[in-house]
Amino acid sequence: MNCCLFLHLMLGVPLLRPCLTATENSKTEEAKHSEGPHLRLKSGWIWNQYFVEEEMNITRKSIGQLSSNMHNGSKSLEYRISGDGARSIFFVDETTGVLSVAQKLDREKQAFYNLKAHLIDRTTGKAVESESDFVVKVTDINDNAPKFLHEPYAAVVPEMSPEGTFVIQVTASDADDPLCNNNARLVYELLHGQPYFSIEPTTGVIRTSSKTDRELQDSYWVIVQAKDRIGLPGALSGTTSVLITLSDINDNIPTFKKGLYRMNVSESAPIGTSVGTIMAHDRDIGKNAEMDYSVENDESQTFDIITNNETQEGIVILKKKVDYEQQTYYNIRAKVKNRHVDEQLKKYHTVASTTFIRVRVEDEDEPPVFLLPYYIFEIFEGSPQGSSVGVVSAIDPDDNRSPIRYSITKSNTFQIDDNGTIITTYPLDREMSAWCNLSITARELYNEEQTSEVPVYVEVLDINDHAPEFPEFYKIYVCENASSGQVIQTISAVDKDDSIESPNFYFNLSVEDTKNSKFTIIDNQDNTAVILTNRTGFSLQEEPVFYISILIADNGIPSLTSTNTLTIQVCDCGDSGSTQICHSKDMLLMEPRTEIMTAVLICAVIIILGFIFMILHLQQRRKQTLLPEKGKDCRENVFTYDDRGAGEDTEAFAAGELRCSTFMREPRARKTRSAEIRSLCRMSWQVGPDDAVIKEFILEKLEEANTDTYAHPFDSLQTYAFEGTGSLAGSLSSLESSASGENENFDCFHDLELPFQI
């Protein structure tokens, strides 16, 4: 099948591309060799690549023509296209095959359009030949300016960096086609930033071009411009700003702005007191501005300088106490240097800045000063009251030389006079306390607030005033069958006194025991001695116990001797011949005794606790008896009245179980005093179940009250709570007795018992 394709470029007039006519059998190879750079042979179609310039101001413009030798001019055949933008962007004339574009194209949005060409029979709707692919390529124009990718740009470079030091690289991009007229080929240049910085035109790398000093200017704004088309006329450009900050290096030494500092310090100031501050200034910042101060040419070593790490001030402190009376002025020299200096920067720090400090010592009223920091004295124990121990001395360091008075803090054993002489108040005993620690206070007479103290240590020297004695009670046994010369015990001695020489003690039998003793003693010359039998055989029945006197002498001057008694018990050792069996018996006897004593103690504790609980219980009952609670059943106190002229005796007893009657009597009109008494006499002799029970109850309670050991032993004010509703006796009070006549008949009371008689 032969076909040809005409190409038209939108350059003002259509450009006709070479068209090749060929047959399927004889022209195929010729078409392959004679096609231009955009001609291809595919499926019988000869098609080409179409070019259209972007942003062309067109409504509908022809960009080429589709043609096929199968199209013989018949109206039944038509051209059609399909693919990207078909019938929306690109259109084809169905009869002539002219391809046209209907709107502006933007290469940056889409650079290629892939379409297909079809030759269709209208009557059948079928393709006359197979479809063919072709491409419409949008050619680029320089319509996009360069844009920087990573704005904003910031960089840090050390000050004083050498020329050519890398700072930062800026990068811009251009959306245009880099292969078309250098539209996307960029070059860089600095609009602002010279002469300190430069930029490489093709890479955008910014470098230093001269040395910079942070102390003069610490940051720079650099403006970079990027142009496309390698900067040729008609190129588009874009700009960006770069903030370049200079980091500090330690290229400046700290310096003092003042050559002389004046300070004052009190002579009473303690060590470590801040005297004043000095200040050096460093143009560097941060770690490079940290500094250390030191003192030069101070032979007295009185002052030191430390650094305040927050303010970088030098604090002058007192290293030693100063004394106005010895020196009134100090002249010192201070030096300052950086704390952190790199090796390559030491050339900047060869000379250190210095300043002078003049310190004036201020006079103060100082406390007394003892001649020694502490005192040690000795005195023999047993020295009489008032014995001298030693003398302490203090002086006033000030010019007025105030007299000094002395005192001892919290001591009843010693006294001190105005001259500082320490004396005893009573004899000392070394065995109770070998050392006495005192605190002596010195006080100025003119200013008693000025005081100072000094420790005094008094050693009590030993004298031989204690005789030696046994260190323990010796329980000694001797077997009945013991042989002569047998060792039965080793003894020793102790002495509260000190001893320098050895041995300290000497052992002997008393004179009586030496002549008649069944035992003998041998001194080991090492502060011990052994007791030996002086005969063979002992009798438990005849002489069960022996007592011997041991003389113990010490080596003191003069020597002291004590007599100590040893108790030796005869033991039936059996065949073993050892006194261990007797010791075991003692242990067995001691164990039950211990258990018995423990049981007795437990019983005693239980009895004491029980006795305490019983007392508490009785006290509680007594309170309940003397103070009955309100709100219980009706009950009252029964009183006996006995008018004795000027006063009356009342003897109260608690009728705790006396209850109100179970029935209510009708109230009656109040009678006269005489009528009430006669009625009471009659009522007292009425016989009935209720009256008999009450009478018997009252007599029982009266007997209990008379025998109650917890009753009040004295007259007391009683509370009249309730006397009974409807009582025929009425009130028993004598308050209304004056209303009764003198001729009243009280004969009925003679038949009553003694408490009711008048």
PDB file of N, CA and C in Angstrom, residues 647-705:
ATOM      1  N   GLY A 647     -30.044  24.325 164.162  1.00  0.00           N
ATOM      2  CA  GLY A 647     -29.725  23.657 162.898  1.00  0.00           C
ATOM      3  C   GLY A 647     -30.408  22.331 162.813  1.00  0.00           C
ATOM      4  N   GLU A 648     -30.116  21.601 161.823  1.00  0.00           N
ATOM      5  CA  GLU A 648     -30.700  20.290 161.652  1.00  0.00           C
ATOM      6  C   GLU A 648     -29.636  19.359 161.123  1.00  0.00           C
ATOM      7  N   ASP A 649     -29.733  18.125 161.604  1.00  0.00           N
ATOM      8  CA  ASP A 649     -28.839  17.086 161.127  1.00  0.00           C
ATOM      9  C   ASP A 649     -29.557  16.291 160.071  1.00  0.00           C
ATOM     10  N   THR A 650     -28.911  16.070 158.982  1.00  0.00           N
ATOM     11  CA  THR A 650     -29.494  15.259 157.903  1.00  0.00           C
ATOM     12  C   THR A 650     -28.585  14.089 157.666  1.00  0.00           C
ATOM     13  N   GLU A 651     -29.198  12.952 157.583  1.00  0.00           N
ATOM     14  CA  GLU A 651     -28.458  11.745 157.273  1.00  0.00           C
ATOM     15  C   GLU A 651     -29.143  11.094 156.096  1.00  0.00           C
ATOM     16  N   ALA A 652     -28.529  11.174 154.979  1.00  0.00           N
ATOM     17  CA  ALA A 652     -29.171  10.716 153.741  1.00  0.00           C
ATOM     18  C   ALA A 652     -28.725   9.317 153.406  1.00  0.00           C
ATOM     19  N   PHE A 653     -29.602   8.584 152.860  1.00  0.00           N
ATOM     20  CA  PHE A 653     -29.235   7.311 152.276  1.00  0.00           C
ATOM     21  C   PHE A 653     -29.993   7.169 150.974  1.00  0.00           C
ATOM     22  N   ALA A 654     -29.382   6.446 150.070  1.00  0.00           N
ATOM     23  CA  ALA A 654     -29.949   6.320 148.723  1.00  0.00           C
ATOM     24  C   ALA A 654     -30.949   5.193 148.690  1.00  0.00           C
ATOM     25  N   ALA A 655     -32.157   5.525 148.390  1.00  0.00           N
ATOM     26  CA  ALA A 655     -33.181   4.496 148.171  1.00  0.00           C
ATOM     27  C   ALA A 655     -33.200   4.190 146.699  1.00  0.00           C
ATOM     28  N   GLY A 656     -32.141   3.519 146.259  1.00  0.00           N
ATOM     29  CA  GLY A 656     -31.964   3.309 144.826  1.00  0.00           C
ATOM     30  C   GLY A 656     -33.043   2.473 144.201  1.00  0.00           C
ATOM     31  N   GLU A 657     -33.581   1.568 144.970  1.00  0.00           N
ATOM     32  CA  GLU A 657     -34.574   0.669 144.393  1.00  0.00           C
ATOM     33  C   GLU A 657     -36.005   1.113 144.689  1.00  0.00           C
ATOM     34  N   LEU A 658     -36.111   2.268 145.341  1.00  0.00           N
ATOM     35  CA  LEU A 658     -37.462   2.757 145.664  1.00  0.00           C
ATOM     36  C   LEU A 658     -38.101   3.300 144.405  1.00  0.00           C
ATOM     37  N   ARG A 659     -39.182   2.720 144.007  1.00  0.00           N
ATOM     38  CA  ARG A 659     -39.836   3.080 142.759  1.00  0.00           C
ATOM     39  C   ARG A 659     -41.160   3.777 143.031  1.00  0.00           C
ATOM     40  N   CYS A 660     -41.640   4.475 142.031  1.00  0.00           N
ATOM     41  CA  CYS A 660     -42.950   5.130 142.148  1.00  0.00           C
ATOM     42  C   CYS A 660     -44.042   4.069 142.249  1.00  0.00           C
ATOM     43  N   SER A 661     -45.070   4.404 142.904  1.00  0.00           N
ATOM     44  CA  SER A 661     -46.196   3.464 143.038  1.00  0.00           C
ATOM     45  C   SER A 661     -46.794   3.200 141.678  1.00  0.00           C
ATOM     46  N   THR A 662     -47.309   2.005 141.551  1.00  0.00           N
ATOM     47  CA  THR A 662     -47.875   1.626 140.256  1.00  0.00           C
ATOM     48  C   THR A 662     -49.237   2.254 140.010  1.00  0.00           C
ATOM     49  N   PHE A 663     -49.803   2.891 141.040  1.00  0.00           N
ATOM     50  CA  PHE A 663     -51.104   3.566 140.833  1.00  0.00           C
ATOM     51  C   PHE A 663     -50.985   4.997 141.319  1.00  0.00           C
ATOM     52  N   MET A 664     -51.825   5.854 140.805  1.00  0.00           N
ATOM     53  CA  MET A 664     -51.832   7.268 141.139  1.00  0.00           C
ATOM     54  C   MET A 664     -52.933   7.546 142.137  1.00  0.00           C
ATOM     55  N   ARG A 665     -52.550   8.187 143.255  1.00  0.00           N
ATOM     56  CA  ARG A 665     -53.549   8.592 144.235  1.00  0.00           C
ATOM     57  C   ARG A 665     -54.137   9.933 143.828  1.00  0.00           C
ATOM     58  N   GLU A 666     -55.393  10.124 144.191  1.00  0.00           N
ATOM     59  CA  GLU A 666     -56.028  11.385 143.850  1.00  0.00           C
ATOM     60  C   GLU A 666     -55.448  12.493 144.699  1.00  0.00           C
ATOM     61  N   PRO A 667     -55.122  13.601 144.102  1.00  0.00           N
ATOM     62  CA  PRO A 667     -54.592  14.716 144.892  1.00  0.00           C
ATOM     63  C   PRO A 667     -55.648  15.288 145.816  1.00  0.00           C
ATOM     64  N   ARG A 668     -55.199  15.677 146.988  1.00  0.00           N
ATOM     65  CA  ARG A 668     -56.105  16.255 147.983  1.00  0.00           C
ATOM     66  C   ARG A 668     -55.681  17.682 148.301  1.00  0.00           C
ATOM     67  N   ALA A 669     -56.633  18.377 148.883  1.00  0.00           N
ATOM     68  CA  ALA A 669     -56.331  19.752 149.278  1.00  0.00           C
ATOM     69  C   ALA A 669     -55.310  19.747 150.388  1.00  0.00           C
ATOM     70  N   ARG A 670     -54.390  20.738 150.325  1.00  0.00           N
ATOM     71  CA  ARG A 670     -53.310  20.794 151.293  1.00  0.00           C
ATOM     72  C   ARG A 670     -53.882  21.065 152.671  1.00  0.00           C
ATOM     73  N   LYS A 671     -53.411  20.250 153.645  1.00  0.00           N
ATOM     74  CA  LYS A 671     -53.867  20.389 155.020  1.00  0.00           C
ATOM     75  C   LYS A 671     -52.938  21.317 155.775  1.00  0.00           C
ATOM     76  N   THR A 672     -53.323  21.586 156.980  1.00  0.00           N
ATOM     77  CA  THR A 672     -52.461  22.370 157.844  1.00  0.00           C
ATOM     78  C   THR A 672     -51.340  21.511 158.323  1.00  0.00           C
ATOM     79  N   ARG A 673     -50.371  22.168 158.960  1.00  0.00           N
ATOM     80  CA  ARG A 673     -49.179  21.445 159.398  1.00  0.00           C
ATOM     81  C   ARG A 673     -49.533  20.374 160.410  1.00  0.00           C
ATOM     82  N   SER A 674     -50.365  20.673 161.370  1.00  0.00           N
ATOM     83  CA  SER A 674     -50.741  19.685 162.406  1.00  0.00           C
ATOM     84  C   SER A 674     -51.538  18.550 161.825  1.00  0.00           C
ATOM     85  N   ALA A 675     -52.398  18.883 160.882  1.00  0.00           N
ATOM     86  CA  ALA A 675     -53.191  17.817 160.252  1.00  0.00           C
ATOM     87  C   ALA A 675     -52.301  16.891 159.446  1.00  0.00           C
ATOM     88  N   GLU A 676     -51.306  17.451 158.777  1.00  0.00           N
ATOM     89  CA  GLU A 676     -50.401  16.625 158.002  1.00  0.00           C
ATOM     90  C   GLU A 676     -49.622  15.682 158.896  1.00  0.00           C
ATOM     91  N   ILE A 677     -49.186  16.165 160.053  1.00  0.00           N
ATOM     92  CA  ILE A 677     -48.410  15.311 160.955  1.00  0.00           C
ATOM     93  C   ILE A 677     -49.271  14.187 161.501  1.00  0.00           C
ATOM     94  N   ARG A 678     -50.510  14.509 161.904  1.00  0.00           N
ATOM     95  CA  ARG A 678     -51.396  13.459 162.411  1.00  0.00           C
ATOM     96  C   ARG A 678     -51.706  12.443 161.325  1.00  0.00           C
ATOM     97  N   SER A 679     -51.889  12.926 160.124  1.00  0.00           N
ATOM     98  CA  SER A 679     -52.161  11.996 159.027  1.00  0.00           C
ATOM     99  C   SER A 679     -50.969  11.103 158.783  1.00  0.00           C
ATOM    100  N   LEU A 680     -49.789  11.679 158.898  1.00  0.00           N
ATOM    101  CA  LEU A 680     -48.587  10.891 158.694  1.00  0.00           C
ATOM    102  C   LEU A 680     -48.469   9.816 159.758  1.00  0.00           C
ATOM    103  N   CYS A 681     -48.836  10.166 160.992  1.00  0.00           N
ATOM    104  CA  CYS A 681     -48.782   9.155 162.060  1.00  0.00           C
ATOM    105  C   CYS A 681     -49.739   8.016 161.779  1.00  0.00           C
ATOM    106  N   ARG A 682     -50.924   8.358 161.316  1.00  0.00           N
ATOM    107  CA  ARG A 682     -51.881   7.308 161.027  1.00  0.00           C
ATOM    108  C   ARG A 682     -51.414   6.452 159.856  1.00  0.00           C
ATOM    109  N   MET A 683     -50.884   7.084 158.831  1.00  0.00           N
ATOM    110  CA  MET A 683     -50.455   6.339 157.661  1.00  0.00           C
ATOM    111  C   MET A 683     -49.304   5.416 157.979  1.00  0.00           C
ATOM    112  N   SER A 684     -48.466   5.824 158.970  1.00  0.00           N
ATOM    113  CA  SER A 684     -47.321   4.985 159.277  1.00  0.00           C
ATOM    114  C   SER A 684     -47.720   3.670 159.906  1.00  0.00           C
ATOM    115  N   TRP A 685     -48.881   3.587 160.511  1.00  0.00           N
ATOM    116  CA  TRP A 685     -49.299   2.342 161.156  1.00  0.00           C
ATOM    117  C   TRP A 685     -50.337   1.593 160.348  1.00  0.00           C
ATOM    118  N   GLN A 686     -50.643   2.055 159.161  1.00  0.00           N
ATOM    119  CA  GLN A 686     -51.566   1.294 158.320  1.00  0.00           C
ATOM    120  C   GLN A 686     -50.915  -0.006 157.886  1.00  0.00           C
ATOM    121  N   VAL A 687     -51.720  -1.013 157.922  1.00  0.00           N
ATOM    122  CA  VAL A 687     -51.236  -2.346 157.571  1.00  0.00           C
ATOM    123  C   VAL A 687     -51.780  -2.699 156.205  1.00  0.00           C
ATOM    124  N   GLY A 688     -50.970  -3.118 155.364  1.00  0.00           N
ATOM    125  CA  GLY A 688     -51.393  -3.527 154.024  1.00  0.00           C
ATOM    126  C   GLY A 688     -50.202  -4.073 153.272  1.00  0.00           C
ATOM    127  N   PRO A 689     -50.440  -4.757 152.196  1.00  0.00           N
ATOM    128  CA  PRO A 689     -49.313  -5.374 151.447  1.00  0.00           C
ATOM    129  C   PRO A 689     -48.321  -4.318 150.960  1.00  0.00           C
ATOM    130  N   ASP A 690     -48.834  -3.198 150.414  1.00  0.00           N
ATOM    131  CA  ASP A 690     -47.937  -2.182 149.875  1.00  0.00           C
ATOM    132  C   ASP A 690     -47.135  -1.520 150.974  1.00  0.00           C
ATOM    133  N   ASP A 691     -47.751  -1.178 152.069  1.00  0.00           N
ATOM    134  CA  ASP A 691     -47.053  -0.483 153.151  1.00  0.00           C
ATOM    135  C   ASP A 691     -46.029  -1.387 153.803  1.00  0.00           C
ATOM    136  N   ALA A 692     -46.313  -2.649 153.974  1.00  0.00           N
ATOM    137  CA  ALA A 692     -45.368  -3.562 154.623  1.00  0.00           C
ATOM    138  C   ALA A 692     -44.120  -3.739 153.770  1.00  0.00           C
ATOM    139  N   VAL A 693     -44.315  -3.852 152.470  1.00  0.00           N
ATOM    140  CA  VAL A 693     -43.165  -4.028 151.583  1.00  0.00           C
ATOM    141  C   VAL A 693     -42.279  -2.790 151.607  1.00  0.00           C
ATOM    142  N   ILE A 694     -42.901  -1.617 151.574  1.00  0.00           N
ATOM    143  CA  ILE A 694     -42.124  -0.376 151.572  1.00  0.00           C
ATOM    144  C   ILE A 694     -41.386  -0.211 152.879  1.00  0.00           C
ATOM    145  N   LYS A 695     -42.043  -0.522 153.975  1.00  0.00           N
ATOM    146  CA  LYS A 695     -41.400  -0.370 155.281  1.00  0.00           C
ATOM    147  C   LYS A 695     -40.188  -1.291 155.393  1.00  0.00           C
ATOM    148  N   GLU A 696     -40.382  -2.531 154.976  1.00  0.00           N
ATOM    149  CA  GLU A 696     -39.281  -3.478 155.041  1.00  0.00           C
ATOM    150  C   GLU A 696     -38.123  -3.035 154.133  1.00  0.00           C
ATOM    151  N   PHE A 697     -38.497  -2.499 152.955  1.00  0.00           N
ATOM    152  CA  PHE A 697     -37.468  -2.041 152.030  1.00  0.00           C
ATOM    153  C   PHE A 697     -36.678  -0.877 152.603  1.00  0.00           C
ATOM    154  N   ILE A 698     -37.384   0.053 153.235  1.00  0.00           N
ATOM    155  CA  ILE A 698     -36.704   1.225 153.805  1.00  0.00           C
ATOM    156  C   ILE A 698     -35.770   0.805 154.914  1.00  0.00           C
ATOM    157  N   LEU A 699     -36.186  -0.146 155.758  1.00  0.00           N
ATOM    158  CA  LEU A 699     -35.329  -0.598 156.860  1.00  0.00           C
ATOM    159  C   LEU A 699     -34.060  -1.265 156.320  1.00  0.00           C
ATOM    160  N   GLU A 700     -34.212  -2.045 155.267  1.00  0.00           N
ATOM    161  CA  GLU A 700     -33.029  -2.693 154.683  1.00  0.00           C
ATOM    162  C   GLU A 700     -32.054  -1.657 154.121  1.00  0.00           C
ATOM    163  N   LYS A 701     -32.583  -0.682 153.410  1.00  0.00           N
ATOM    164  CA  LYS A 701     -31.726   0.342 152.836  1.00  0.00           C
ATOM    165  C   LYS A 701     -31.090   1.200 153.912  1.00  0.00           C
ATOM    166  N   LEU A 702     -31.832   1.405 155.023  1.00  0.00           N
ATOM    167  CA  LEU A 702     -31.261   2.180 156.113  1.00  0.00           C
ATOM    168  C   LEU A 702     -30.083   1.446 156.728  1.00  0.00           C
ATOM    169  N   GLU A 703     -30.212   0.122 156.865  1.00  0.00           N
ATOM    170  CA  GLU A 703     -29.124  -0.663 157.422  1.00  0.00           C
ATOM    171  C   GLU A 703     -27.905  -0.636 156.486  1.00  0.00           C
ATOM    172  N   GLU A 704     -28.177  -0.715 155.176  1.00  0.00           N
ATOM    173  CA  GLU A 704     -27.075  -0.646 154.216  1.00  0.00           C
ATOM    174  C   GLU A 704     -26.376   0.704 154.263  1.00  0.00           C
ATOM    175  N   ALA A 705     -27.146   1.779 154.410  1.00  0.00           N
ATOM    176  CA  ALA A 705     -26.543   3.107 154.466  1.00  0.00           C
ATOM    177  C   ALA A 705     -25.683   3.284 155.697  1.00  0.00           C
TER     178      ALA A 705
END
